[in-house]
Amino acid sequence: MHLTKTDFAFAKKTTIHFRFRVKFYNFAHQIQQKKNMDIKEIINKRYAMPDASLHKLQRCLTEVSYPKGFQVLKRGKVEKNIFFIKKGIVRAYTPVDGKQITFWFGKEGATIVSLKGYVNDEPGYETMELMEDSILYVLSRKNYRIYFCRTYILLIGDGDMPRWNCLLPKKG
């Protein structure tokens, strides 16, 4: 059997589509098994903290609800909040040649943040839109700074917070 360049191109395209379908099927299957996640579960999934430290951080958070289609982060905006998904699904995309190119999906337990906006204090390149009615936890930069200062300056250190230092902006 003789294969042409067209055959190879078709095989490559089919393989990519198959891989995407498998990944999408796995994501869709996980979504069917979703549940509300409390903030303790979300945070401890990333970095286990003692209850006392987690309780301090929880006081900085606000729980909010937004409808399907709400844009949590908007391209070109300097974002001052980090969001944790308690319930819902989010899609991250950026415009390219007049089309929306999706590059990430998040579900319960995921973190929604524009590192360029939140950490570097620059306009973000992405838009993140809710795919269903959702409940989020919000950690504002202002509240986090207050928590961080109390923890490190007033209490002379909380050994469980160094990994969260990356949440403070590099500028100003």
Short mmCIF file of N, CA and C in Angstrom, two decimals:
data_model
loop_
_atom_site.label_atom_id
_atom_site.label_comp_id
_atom_site.label_asym_id
_atom_site.label_seq_id
_atom_site.Cartn_x
_atom_site.Cartn_y
_atom_site.Cartn_z
N MET A 1 0.84 -1.17 0.00
CA MET A 1 0.00 0.00 0.00
C MET A 1 0.89 1.24 0.00
N HIS A 2 0.57 2.20 -0.85
CA HIS A 2 1.36 3.41 -0.98
C HIS A 2 0.59 4.59 -0.35
N LEU A 3 1.23 5.26 0.62
CA LEU A 3 0.59 6.40 1.27
C LEU A 3 1.15 7.70 0.70
N THR A 4 0.26 8.64 0.45
CA THR A 4 0.67 9.94 -0.08
C THR A 4 0.80 10.95 1.06
N LYS A 5 1.29 12.15 0.71
CA LYS A 5 1.38 13.23 1.69
C LYS A 5 -0.01 13.58 2.22
N THR A 6 -1.00 13.50 1.37
CA THR A 6 -2.38 13.79 1.78
C THR A 6 -2.84 12.78 2.83
N ASP A 7 -2.47 11.51 2.65
CA ASP A 7 -2.83 10.47 3.61
C ASP A 7 -2.20 10.76 4.98
N PHE A 8 -0.92 11.17 4.97
CA PHE A 8 -0.26 11.50 6.23
C PHE A 8 -0.91 12.71 6.90
N ALA A 9 -1.24 13.72 6.11
CA ALA A 9 -1.89 14.91 6.66
C ALA A 9 -3.23 14.55 7.28
N PHE A 10 -4.00 13.69 6.59
CA PHE A 10 -5.30 13.26 7.12
C PHE A 10 -5.10 12.47 8.42
N ALA A 11 -4.11 11.58 8.43
CA ALA A 11 -3.85 10.76 9.63
C ALA A 11 -3.46 11.66 10.80
N LYS A 12 -2.61 12.65 10.54
CA LYS A 12 -2.19 13.56 11.61
C LYS A 12 -3.38 14.35 12.13
N LYS A 13 -4.20 14.87 11.21
CA LYS A 13 -5.38 15.65 11.60
C LYS A 13 -6.35 14.77 12.40
N THR A 14 -6.56 13.55 11.95
CA THR A 14 -7.46 12.62 12.64
C THR A 14 -6.95 12.30 14.03
N THR A 15 -5.63 12.09 14.17
CA THR A 15 -5.03 11.80 15.47
C THR A 15 -5.24 12.96 16.43
N ILE A 16 -5.03 14.18 15.94
CA ILE A 16 -5.23 15.35 16.79
C ILE A 16 -6.69 15.45 17.23
N HIS A 17 -7.61 15.25 16.28
CA HIS A 17 -9.04 15.28 16.63
C HIS A 17 -9.38 14.19 17.63
N PHE A 18 -8.80 12.98 17.45
CA PHE A 18 -9.07 11.89 18.37
C PHE A 18 -8.57 12.24 19.77
N ARG A 19 -7.34 12.77 19.86
CA ARG A 19 -6.80 13.15 21.17
C ARG A 19 -7.67 14.20 21.83
N PHE A 20 -8.12 15.19 21.05
CA PHE A 20 -8.99 16.23 21.60
C PHE A 20 -10.30 15.62 22.09
N ARG A 21 -10.88 14.70 21.30
CA ARG A 21 -12.15 14.06 21.72
C ARG A 21 -11.97 13.28 23.00
N VAL A 22 -10.84 12.58 23.15
CA VAL A 22 -10.57 11.82 24.37
C VAL A 22 -10.45 12.76 25.56
N LYS A 23 -9.68 13.84 25.40
CA LYS A 23 -9.53 14.81 26.49
C LYS A 23 -10.88 15.44 26.84
N PHE A 24 -11.65 15.81 25.82
CA PHE A 24 -12.95 16.42 26.07
C PHE A 24 -13.89 15.42 26.75
N TYR A 25 -13.87 14.16 26.32
CA TYR A 25 -14.71 13.13 26.95
C TYR A 25 -14.34 12.99 28.43
N ASN A 26 -13.02 12.94 28.72
CA ASN A 26 -12.58 12.81 30.11
C ASN A 26 -13.03 14.01 30.94
N PHE A 27 -12.91 15.22 30.38
CA PHE A 27 -13.35 16.43 31.07
C PHE A 27 -14.85 16.39 31.30
N ALA A 28 -15.62 16.01 30.26
CA ALA A 28 -17.08 15.95 30.39
C ALA A 28 -17.48 14.91 31.44
N HIS A 29 -16.78 13.79 31.49
CA HIS A 29 -17.08 12.76 32.49
C HIS A 29 -16.83 13.29 33.91
N GLN A 30 -15.74 14.03 34.09
CA GLN A 30 -15.44 14.61 35.40
C GLN A 30 -16.51 15.62 35.79
N ILE A 31 -17.01 16.38 34.82
CA ILE A 31 -18.03 17.38 35.10
C ILE A 31 -19.31 16.72 35.61
N GLN A 32 -19.66 15.56 35.04
CA GLN A 32 -20.86 14.86 35.47
C GLN A 32 -20.76 14.44 36.93
N GLN A 33 -19.56 14.25 37.42
CA GLN A 33 -19.36 13.80 38.80
C GLN A 33 -19.04 14.97 39.73
N LYS A 34 -19.30 16.20 39.30
CA LYS A 34 -18.89 17.36 40.07
C LYS A 34 -19.68 17.52 41.37
N LYS A 35 -19.11 18.35 42.23
CA LYS A 35 -19.73 18.64 43.51
C LYS A 35 -19.28 20.03 43.94
N ASN A 36 -19.98 20.60 44.88
CA ASN A 36 -19.52 21.86 45.45
C ASN A 36 -18.26 21.59 46.26
N MET A 37 -17.28 22.47 46.13
CA MET A 37 -16.05 22.32 46.91
C MET A 37 -15.94 23.48 47.88
N ASP A 38 -15.68 23.17 49.13
CA ASP A 38 -15.48 24.27 50.08
C ASP A 38 -14.04 24.76 49.97
N ILE A 39 -13.81 25.95 50.47
CA ILE A 39 -12.51 26.59 50.29
C ILE A 39 -11.38 25.80 50.96
N LYS A 40 -11.67 25.15 52.07
CA LYS A 40 -10.64 24.35 52.74
C LYS A 40 -10.15 23.24 51.81
N GLU A 41 -11.08 22.58 51.15
CA GLU A 41 -10.74 21.51 50.22
C GLU A 41 -9.94 22.05 49.03
N ILE A 42 -10.33 23.22 48.52
CA ILE A 42 -9.65 23.82 47.37
C ILE A 42 -8.22 24.20 47.73
N ILE A 43 -8.05 24.90 48.85
CA ILE A 43 -6.72 25.35 49.27
C ILE A 43 -5.82 24.17 49.60
N ASN A 44 -6.34 23.22 50.37
CA ASN A 44 -5.53 22.07 50.78
C ASN A 44 -5.13 21.18 49.61
N LYS A 45 -5.86 21.29 48.50
CA LYS A 45 -5.50 20.54 47.30
C LYS A 45 -4.18 21.07 46.73
N ARG A 46 -3.92 22.36 46.93
CA ARG A 46 -2.71 23.00 46.43
C ARG A 46 -1.57 22.97 47.44
N TYR A 47 -1.90 23.30 48.68
CA TYR A 47 -0.90 23.37 49.73
C TYR A 47 -1.60 23.18 51.07
N ALA A 48 -1.36 22.05 51.70
CA ALA A 48 -2.02 21.74 52.98
C ALA A 48 -1.58 22.74 54.05
N MET A 49 -2.57 23.30 54.74
CA MET A 49 -2.31 24.28 55.80
C MET A 49 -2.97 23.83 57.08
N PRO A 50 -2.41 24.20 58.21
CA PRO A 50 -3.10 23.95 59.48
C PRO A 50 -4.41 24.76 59.50
N ASP A 51 -5.35 24.28 60.26
CA ASP A 51 -6.67 24.93 60.33
C ASP A 51 -6.57 26.39 60.76
N ALA A 52 -5.66 26.71 61.68
CA ALA A 52 -5.54 28.10 62.16
C ALA A 52 -5.14 29.04 61.03
N SER A 53 -4.18 28.63 60.21
CA SER A 53 -3.74 29.46 59.08
C SER A 53 -4.83 29.56 58.03
N LEU A 54 -5.49 28.45 57.77
CA LEU A 54 -6.57 28.44 56.78
C LEU A 54 -7.72 29.33 57.23
N HIS A 55 -8.01 29.30 58.52
CA HIS A 55 -9.10 30.14 59.05
C HIS A 55 -8.78 31.62 58.85
N LYS A 56 -7.52 32.02 59.05
CA LYS A 56 -7.12 33.41 58.83
C LYS A 56 -7.32 33.79 57.37
N LEU A 57 -6.92 32.91 56.47
CA LEU A 57 -7.07 33.18 55.04
C LEU A 57 -8.54 33.24 54.65
N GLN A 58 -9.36 32.36 55.23
CA GLN A 58 -10.79 32.33 54.91
C GLN A 58 -11.47 33.66 55.23
N ARG A 59 -10.99 34.35 56.25
CA ARG A 59 -11.59 35.64 56.61
C ARG A 59 -11.38 36.69 55.53
N CYS A 60 -10.43 36.47 54.63
CA CYS A 60 -10.16 37.41 53.54
C CYS A 60 -11.05 37.12 52.32
N LEU A 61 -11.75 36.01 52.31
CA LEU A 61 -12.52 35.58 51.15
C LEU A 61 -13.98 36.01 51.22
N THR A 62 -14.55 36.20 50.05
CA THR A 62 -15.97 36.49 49.92
C THR A 62 -16.57 35.47 48.96
N GLU A 63 -17.74 34.96 49.26
CA GLU A 63 -18.43 34.04 48.35
C GLU A 63 -19.40 34.84 47.49
N VAL A 64 -19.32 34.63 46.17
CA VAL A 64 -20.18 35.35 45.23
C VAL A 64 -20.81 34.37 44.25
N SER A 65 -21.95 34.77 43.67
CA SER A 65 -22.62 33.97 42.65
C SER A 65 -22.76 34.81 41.39
N TYR A 66 -22.50 34.18 40.23
CA TYR A 66 -22.63 34.86 38.95
C TYR A 66 -23.37 33.95 37.97
N PRO A 67 -24.09 34.53 37.01
CA PRO A 67 -24.83 33.73 36.04
C PRO A 67 -23.95 33.22 34.90
N LYS A 68 -24.46 32.25 34.19
CA LYS A 68 -23.81 31.74 32.98
C LYS A 68 -23.54 32.91 32.04
N GLY A 69 -22.35 32.92 31.43
CA GLY A 69 -22.00 33.97 30.49
C GLY A 69 -21.27 35.15 31.11
N PHE A 70 -21.25 35.22 32.44
CA PHE A 70 -20.56 36.33 33.12
C PHE A 70 -19.06 36.23 32.85
N GLN A 71 -18.44 37.35 32.51
CA GLN A 71 -17.00 37.38 32.29
C GLN A 71 -16.30 37.74 33.59
N VAL A 72 -15.70 36.75 34.19
CA VAL A 72 -15.01 36.93 35.48
C VAL A 72 -13.77 37.79 35.29
N LEU A 73 -12.99 37.49 34.27
CA LEU A 73 -11.82 38.29 33.90
C LEU A 73 -12.05 38.79 32.48
N LYS A 74 -11.62 40.03 32.22
CA LYS A 74 -11.78 40.61 30.89
C LYS A 74 -10.43 41.00 30.31
N ARG A 75 -10.24 40.65 29.06
CA ARG A 75 -9.01 41.00 28.34
C ARG A 75 -8.79 42.52 28.42
N GLY A 76 -7.54 42.92 28.66
CA GLY A 76 -7.19 44.32 28.69
C GLY A 76 -7.40 45.01 30.03
N LYS A 77 -7.90 44.27 31.01
CA LYS A 77 -8.16 44.84 32.34
C LYS A 77 -7.10 44.35 33.33
N VAL A 78 -6.71 45.24 34.23
CA VAL A 78 -5.80 44.84 35.31
C VAL A 78 -6.67 44.23 36.41
N GLU A 79 -6.50 42.95 36.64
CA GLU A 79 -7.35 42.23 37.59
C GLU A 79 -6.75 42.32 38.98
N LYS A 80 -7.60 42.59 39.96
CA LYS A 80 -7.15 42.74 41.34
C LYS A 80 -7.72 41.64 42.25
N ASN A 81 -8.30 40.61 41.66
CA ASN A 81 -8.88 39.50 42.44
C ASN A 81 -8.40 38.16 41.92
N ILE A 82 -8.41 37.20 42.83
CA ILE A 82 -8.23 35.79 42.48
C ILE A 82 -9.55 35.12 42.84
N PHE A 83 -9.99 34.20 42.00
CA PHE A 83 -11.24 33.49 42.22
C PHE A 83 -10.96 31.99 42.34
N PHE A 84 -11.68 31.34 43.22
CA PHE A 84 -11.63 29.88 43.36
C PHE A 84 -13.04 29.38 43.07
N ILE A 85 -13.15 28.35 42.24
CA ILE A 85 -14.47 27.86 41.84
C ILE A 85 -15.01 26.88 42.88
N LYS A 86 -16.08 27.27 43.53
CA LYS A 86 -16.80 26.39 44.46
C LYS A 86 -17.73 25.49 43.66
N LYS A 87 -18.44 26.09 42.70
CA LYS A 87 -19.38 25.35 41.85
C LYS A 87 -19.41 26.04 40.50
N GLY A 88 -19.24 25.27 39.43
CA GLY A 88 -19.34 25.84 38.10
C GLY A 88 -18.20 25.44 37.18
N ILE A 89 -18.25 26.01 35.97
CA ILE A 89 -17.26 25.75 34.94
C ILE A 89 -16.91 27.09 34.30
N VAL A 90 -15.63 27.27 33.99
CA VAL A 90 -15.16 28.49 33.35
C VAL A 90 -14.35 28.13 32.11
N ARG A 91 -14.40 29.02 31.13
CA ARG A 91 -13.63 28.86 29.90
C ARG A 91 -12.74 30.08 29.74
N ALA A 92 -11.47 29.86 29.44
CA ALA A 92 -10.53 30.95 29.20
C ALA A 92 -10.24 31.01 27.70
N TYR A 93 -10.32 32.21 27.15
CA TYR A 93 -10.04 32.37 25.73
C TYR A 93 -9.38 33.71 25.46
N THR A 94 -8.82 33.81 24.26
CA THR A 94 -8.23 35.06 23.80
C THR A 94 -8.57 35.21 22.33
N PRO A 95 -8.78 36.44 21.86
CA PRO A 95 -9.10 36.63 20.45
C PRO A 95 -7.86 36.52 19.56
N VAL A 96 -8.00 35.78 18.46
CA VAL A 96 -6.95 35.65 17.46
C VAL A 96 -7.61 35.70 16.09
N ASP A 97 -7.25 36.66 15.30
CA ASP A 97 -7.81 36.82 13.95
C ASP A 97 -9.33 36.82 13.95
N GLY A 98 -9.93 37.51 14.90
CA GLY A 98 -11.38 37.63 14.95
C GLY A 98 -12.10 36.42 15.51
N LYS A 99 -11.37 35.42 15.99
CA LYS A 99 -11.97 34.21 16.57
C LYS A 99 -11.59 34.11 18.04
N GLN A 100 -12.45 33.45 18.80
CA GLN A 100 -12.13 33.19 20.21
C GLN A 100 -11.40 31.85 20.29
N ILE A 101 -10.15 31.90 20.72
CA ILE A 101 -9.35 30.68 20.86
C ILE A 101 -9.36 30.27 22.33
N THR A 102 -10.05 29.17 22.61
CA THR A 102 -10.13 28.64 23.97
C THR A 102 -8.85 27.89 24.29
N PHE A 103 -8.24 28.22 25.44
CA PHE A 103 -7.00 27.54 25.80
C PHE A 103 -7.07 26.85 27.15
N TRP A 104 -8.20 26.99 27.86
CA TRP A 104 -8.29 26.34 29.18
C TRP A 104 -9.75 26.26 29.62
N PHE A 105 -10.09 25.18 30.30
CA PHE A 105 -11.37 25.03 30.99
C PHE A 105 -11.06 24.75 32.46
N GLY A 106 -11.87 25.29 33.36
CA GLY A 106 -11.72 25.01 34.78
C GLY A 106 -13.05 24.58 35.36
N LYS A 107 -12.97 23.77 36.40
CA LYS A 107 -14.18 23.29 37.07
C LYS A 107 -14.01 23.46 38.57
N GLU A 108 -14.88 22.87 39.35
CA GLU A 108 -14.82 22.99 40.80
C GLU A 108 -13.40 22.75 41.31
N GLY A 109 -12.95 23.67 42.16
CA GLY A 109 -11.61 23.56 42.73
C GLY A 109 -10.55 24.32 41.97
N ALA A 110 -10.84 24.77 40.75
CA ALA A 110 -9.85 25.48 39.95
C ALA A 110 -9.70 26.93 40.43
N THR A 111 -8.56 27.50 40.11
CA THR A 111 -8.27 28.89 40.44
C THR A 111 -8.38 29.72 39.17
N ILE A 112 -9.08 30.84 39.27
CA ILE A 112 -9.20 31.76 38.15
C ILE A 112 -8.36 32.99 38.50
N VAL A 113 -7.30 33.20 37.73
CA VAL A 113 -6.42 34.34 38.00
C VAL A 113 -5.73 34.76 36.71
N SER A 114 -5.54 36.04 36.56
CA SER A 114 -4.72 36.58 35.48
C SER A 114 -3.38 36.92 36.12
N LEU A 115 -2.39 36.08 35.90
CA LEU A 115 -1.09 36.34 36.52
C LEU A 115 -0.51 37.66 36.04
N LYS A 116 -0.70 37.95 34.77
CA LYS A 116 -0.19 39.21 34.24
C LYS A 116 -0.87 40.39 34.94
N GLY A 117 -2.18 40.28 35.17
CA GLY A 117 -2.91 41.36 35.81
C GLY A 117 -2.71 41.41 37.30
N TYR A 118 -2.91 40.29 37.97
CA TYR A 118 -2.88 40.27 39.44
C TYR A 118 -1.48 40.41 40.00
N VAL A 119 -0.54 39.66 39.44
CA VAL A 119 0.81 39.66 39.99
C VAL A 119 1.65 40.80 39.44
N ASN A 120 1.59 41.02 38.10
CA ASN A 120 2.45 42.04 37.49
C ASN A 120 1.77 43.40 37.36
N ASP A 121 0.50 43.48 37.72
CA ASP A 121 -0.25 44.74 37.66
C ASP A 121 -0.28 45.30 36.23
N GLU A 122 -0.47 44.42 35.26
CA GLU A 122 -0.56 44.79 33.85
C GLU A 122 -1.88 44.25 33.28
N PRO A 123 -2.37 44.85 32.20
CA PRO A 123 -3.61 44.33 31.59
C PRO A 123 -3.43 42.88 31.14
N GLY A 124 -4.44 42.06 31.42
CA GLY A 124 -4.40 40.65 31.04
C GLY A 124 -4.71 40.45 29.57
N TYR A 125 -4.28 39.32 29.01
CA TYR A 125 -4.52 39.00 27.61
C TYR A 125 -5.73 38.10 27.42
N GLU A 126 -6.30 37.60 28.53
CA GLU A 126 -7.33 36.60 28.46
C GLU A 126 -8.68 37.10 28.96
N THR A 127 -9.73 36.42 28.50
CA THR A 127 -11.07 36.59 29.05
C THR A 127 -11.47 35.24 29.62
N MET A 128 -12.07 35.25 30.80
CA MET A 128 -12.55 34.01 31.41
C MET A 128 -14.04 34.16 31.66
N GLU A 129 -14.80 33.28 31.04
CA GLU A 129 -16.25 33.36 31.03
C GLU A 129 -16.87 32.11 31.65
N LEU A 130 -17.90 32.32 32.47
CA LEU A 130 -18.57 31.20 33.12
C LEU A 130 -19.46 30.46 32.11
N MET A 131 -19.38 29.15 32.13
CA MET A 131 -20.16 28.32 31.21
C MET A 131 -21.49 27.88 31.82
N GLU A 132 -21.68 28.15 33.10
CA GLU A 132 -22.93 27.85 33.78
C GLU A 132 -23.03 28.76 35.01
N ASP A 133 -24.21 28.83 35.61
CA ASP A 133 -24.35 29.59 36.86
C ASP A 133 -23.32 29.04 37.84
N SER A 134 -22.60 29.93 38.51
CA SER A 134 -21.46 29.50 39.32
C SER A 134 -21.40 30.22 40.66
N ILE A 135 -20.73 29.55 41.61
CA ILE A 135 -20.43 30.14 42.91
C ILE A 135 -18.91 30.15 43.04
N LEU A 136 -18.36 31.33 43.36
CA LEU A 136 -16.92 31.50 43.44
C LEU A 136 -16.54 32.08 44.80
N TYR A 137 -15.32 31.80 45.22
CA TYR A 137 -14.71 32.49 46.35
C TYR A 137 -13.80 33.56 45.76
N VAL A 138 -13.82 34.77 46.30
CA VAL A 138 -12.99 35.86 45.80
C VAL A 138 -11.97 36.25 46.87
N LEU A 139 -10.73 36.36 46.44
CA LEU A 139 -9.65 36.86 47.30
C LEU A 139 -9.13 38.12 46.64
N SER A 140 -9.47 39.27 47.20
CA SER A 140 -9.00 40.53 46.62
C SER A 140 -7.55 40.78 47.02
N ARG A 141 -6.86 41.50 46.17
CA ARG A 141 -5.47 41.85 46.46
C ARG A 141 -5.40 42.66 47.74
N LYS A 142 -6.34 43.57 47.92
CA LYS A 142 -6.36 44.42 49.11
C LYS A 142 -6.50 43.57 50.38
N ASN A 143 -7.47 42.66 50.39
CA ASN A 143 -7.66 41.80 51.57
C ASN A 143 -6.45 40.90 51.80
N TYR A 144 -5.86 40.41 50.72
CA TYR A 144 -4.71 39.55 50.88
C TYR A 144 -3.52 40.33 51.46
N ARG A 145 -3.34 41.57 50.98
CA ARG A 145 -2.25 42.40 51.53
C ARG A 145 -2.45 42.61 53.03
N ILE A 146 -3.69 42.90 53.42
CA ILE A 146 -3.98 43.10 54.84
C ILE A 146 -3.64 41.82 55.62
N TYR A 147 -4.07 40.67 55.12
CA TYR A 147 -3.79 39.40 55.77
C TYR A 147 -2.29 39.16 55.84
N PHE A 148 -1.62 39.36 54.70
CA PHE A 148 -0.18 39.11 54.62
C PHE A 148 0.58 39.99 55.61
N CYS A 149 0.22 41.27 55.65
CA CYS A 149 0.90 42.19 56.58
C CYS A 149 0.65 41.80 58.03
N ARG A 150 -0.57 41.46 58.37
CA ARG A 150 -0.87 41.02 59.75
C ARG A 150 -0.07 39.78 60.10
N THR A 151 -0.01 38.87 59.16
CA THR A 151 0.66 37.60 59.42
C THR A 151 2.16 37.79 59.61
N TYR A 152 2.78 38.53 58.70
CA TYR A 152 4.23 38.64 58.74
C TYR A 152 4.77 39.78 59.59
N ILE A 153 4.05 40.89 59.62
CA ILE A 153 4.58 42.04 60.36
C ILE A 153 4.09 42.03 61.80
N LEU A 154 2.80 41.88 62.00
CA LEU A 154 2.27 41.95 63.35
C LEU A 154 2.49 40.66 64.14
N LEU A 155 2.37 39.53 63.49
CA LEU A 155 2.50 38.26 64.20
C LEU A 155 3.88 37.64 64.03
N ILE A 156 4.77 38.32 63.35
CA ILE A 156 6.14 37.86 63.12
C ILE A 156 6.15 36.45 62.52
N GLY A 157 5.37 36.28 61.50
CA GLY A 157 5.49 35.07 60.70
C GLY A 157 4.46 34.01 60.98
N ASP A 158 4.01 33.42 59.93
CA ASP A 158 3.12 32.26 59.94
C ASP A 158 3.78 31.30 58.98
N GLY A 159 4.40 30.29 59.48
CA GLY A 159 5.20 29.38 58.67
C GLY A 159 4.48 28.74 57.50
N ASP A 160 3.16 28.86 57.44
CA ASP A 160 2.42 28.21 56.37
C ASP A 160 2.10 29.15 55.22
N MET A 161 2.52 30.41 55.32
CA MET A 161 2.14 31.35 54.29
C MET A 161 3.20 31.67 53.24
N PRO A 162 4.45 31.23 53.35
CA PRO A 162 5.43 31.64 52.34
C PRO A 162 5.03 31.30 50.91
N ARG A 163 4.39 30.16 50.69
CA ARG A 163 4.01 29.79 49.32
C ARG A 163 2.96 30.73 48.76
N TRP A 164 2.22 31.40 49.62
CA TRP A 164 1.18 32.32 49.15
C TRP A 164 1.76 33.69 48.85
N ASN A 165 3.04 33.91 49.17
CA ASN A 165 3.69 35.18 48.90
C ASN A 165 3.63 35.54 47.42
N CYS A 166 3.57 34.54 46.55
CA CYS A 166 3.53 34.79 45.12
C CYS A 166 2.24 35.52 44.71
N LEU A 167 1.25 35.59 45.58
CA LEU A 167 0.01 36.27 45.26
C LEU A 167 0.12 37.78 45.37
N LEU A 168 1.21 38.27 45.95
CA LEU A 168 1.40 39.71 46.05
C LEU A 168 1.99 40.22 44.75
N PRO A 169 1.51 41.36 44.26
CA PRO A 169 2.04 41.92 43.02
C PRO A 169 3.52 42.27 43.15
N LYS A 170 4.22 42.15 42.06
CA LYS A 170 5.65 42.49 42.03
C LYS A 170 5.86 43.99 42.09
N LYS A 171 4.93 44.75 41.49
CA LYS A 171 5.03 46.21 41.48
C LYS A 171 4.28 46.79 42.65
N GLY A 172 4.64 48.02 43.01
CA GLY A 172 3.93 48.83 44.01
C GLY A 172 3.47 48.08 45.14
#
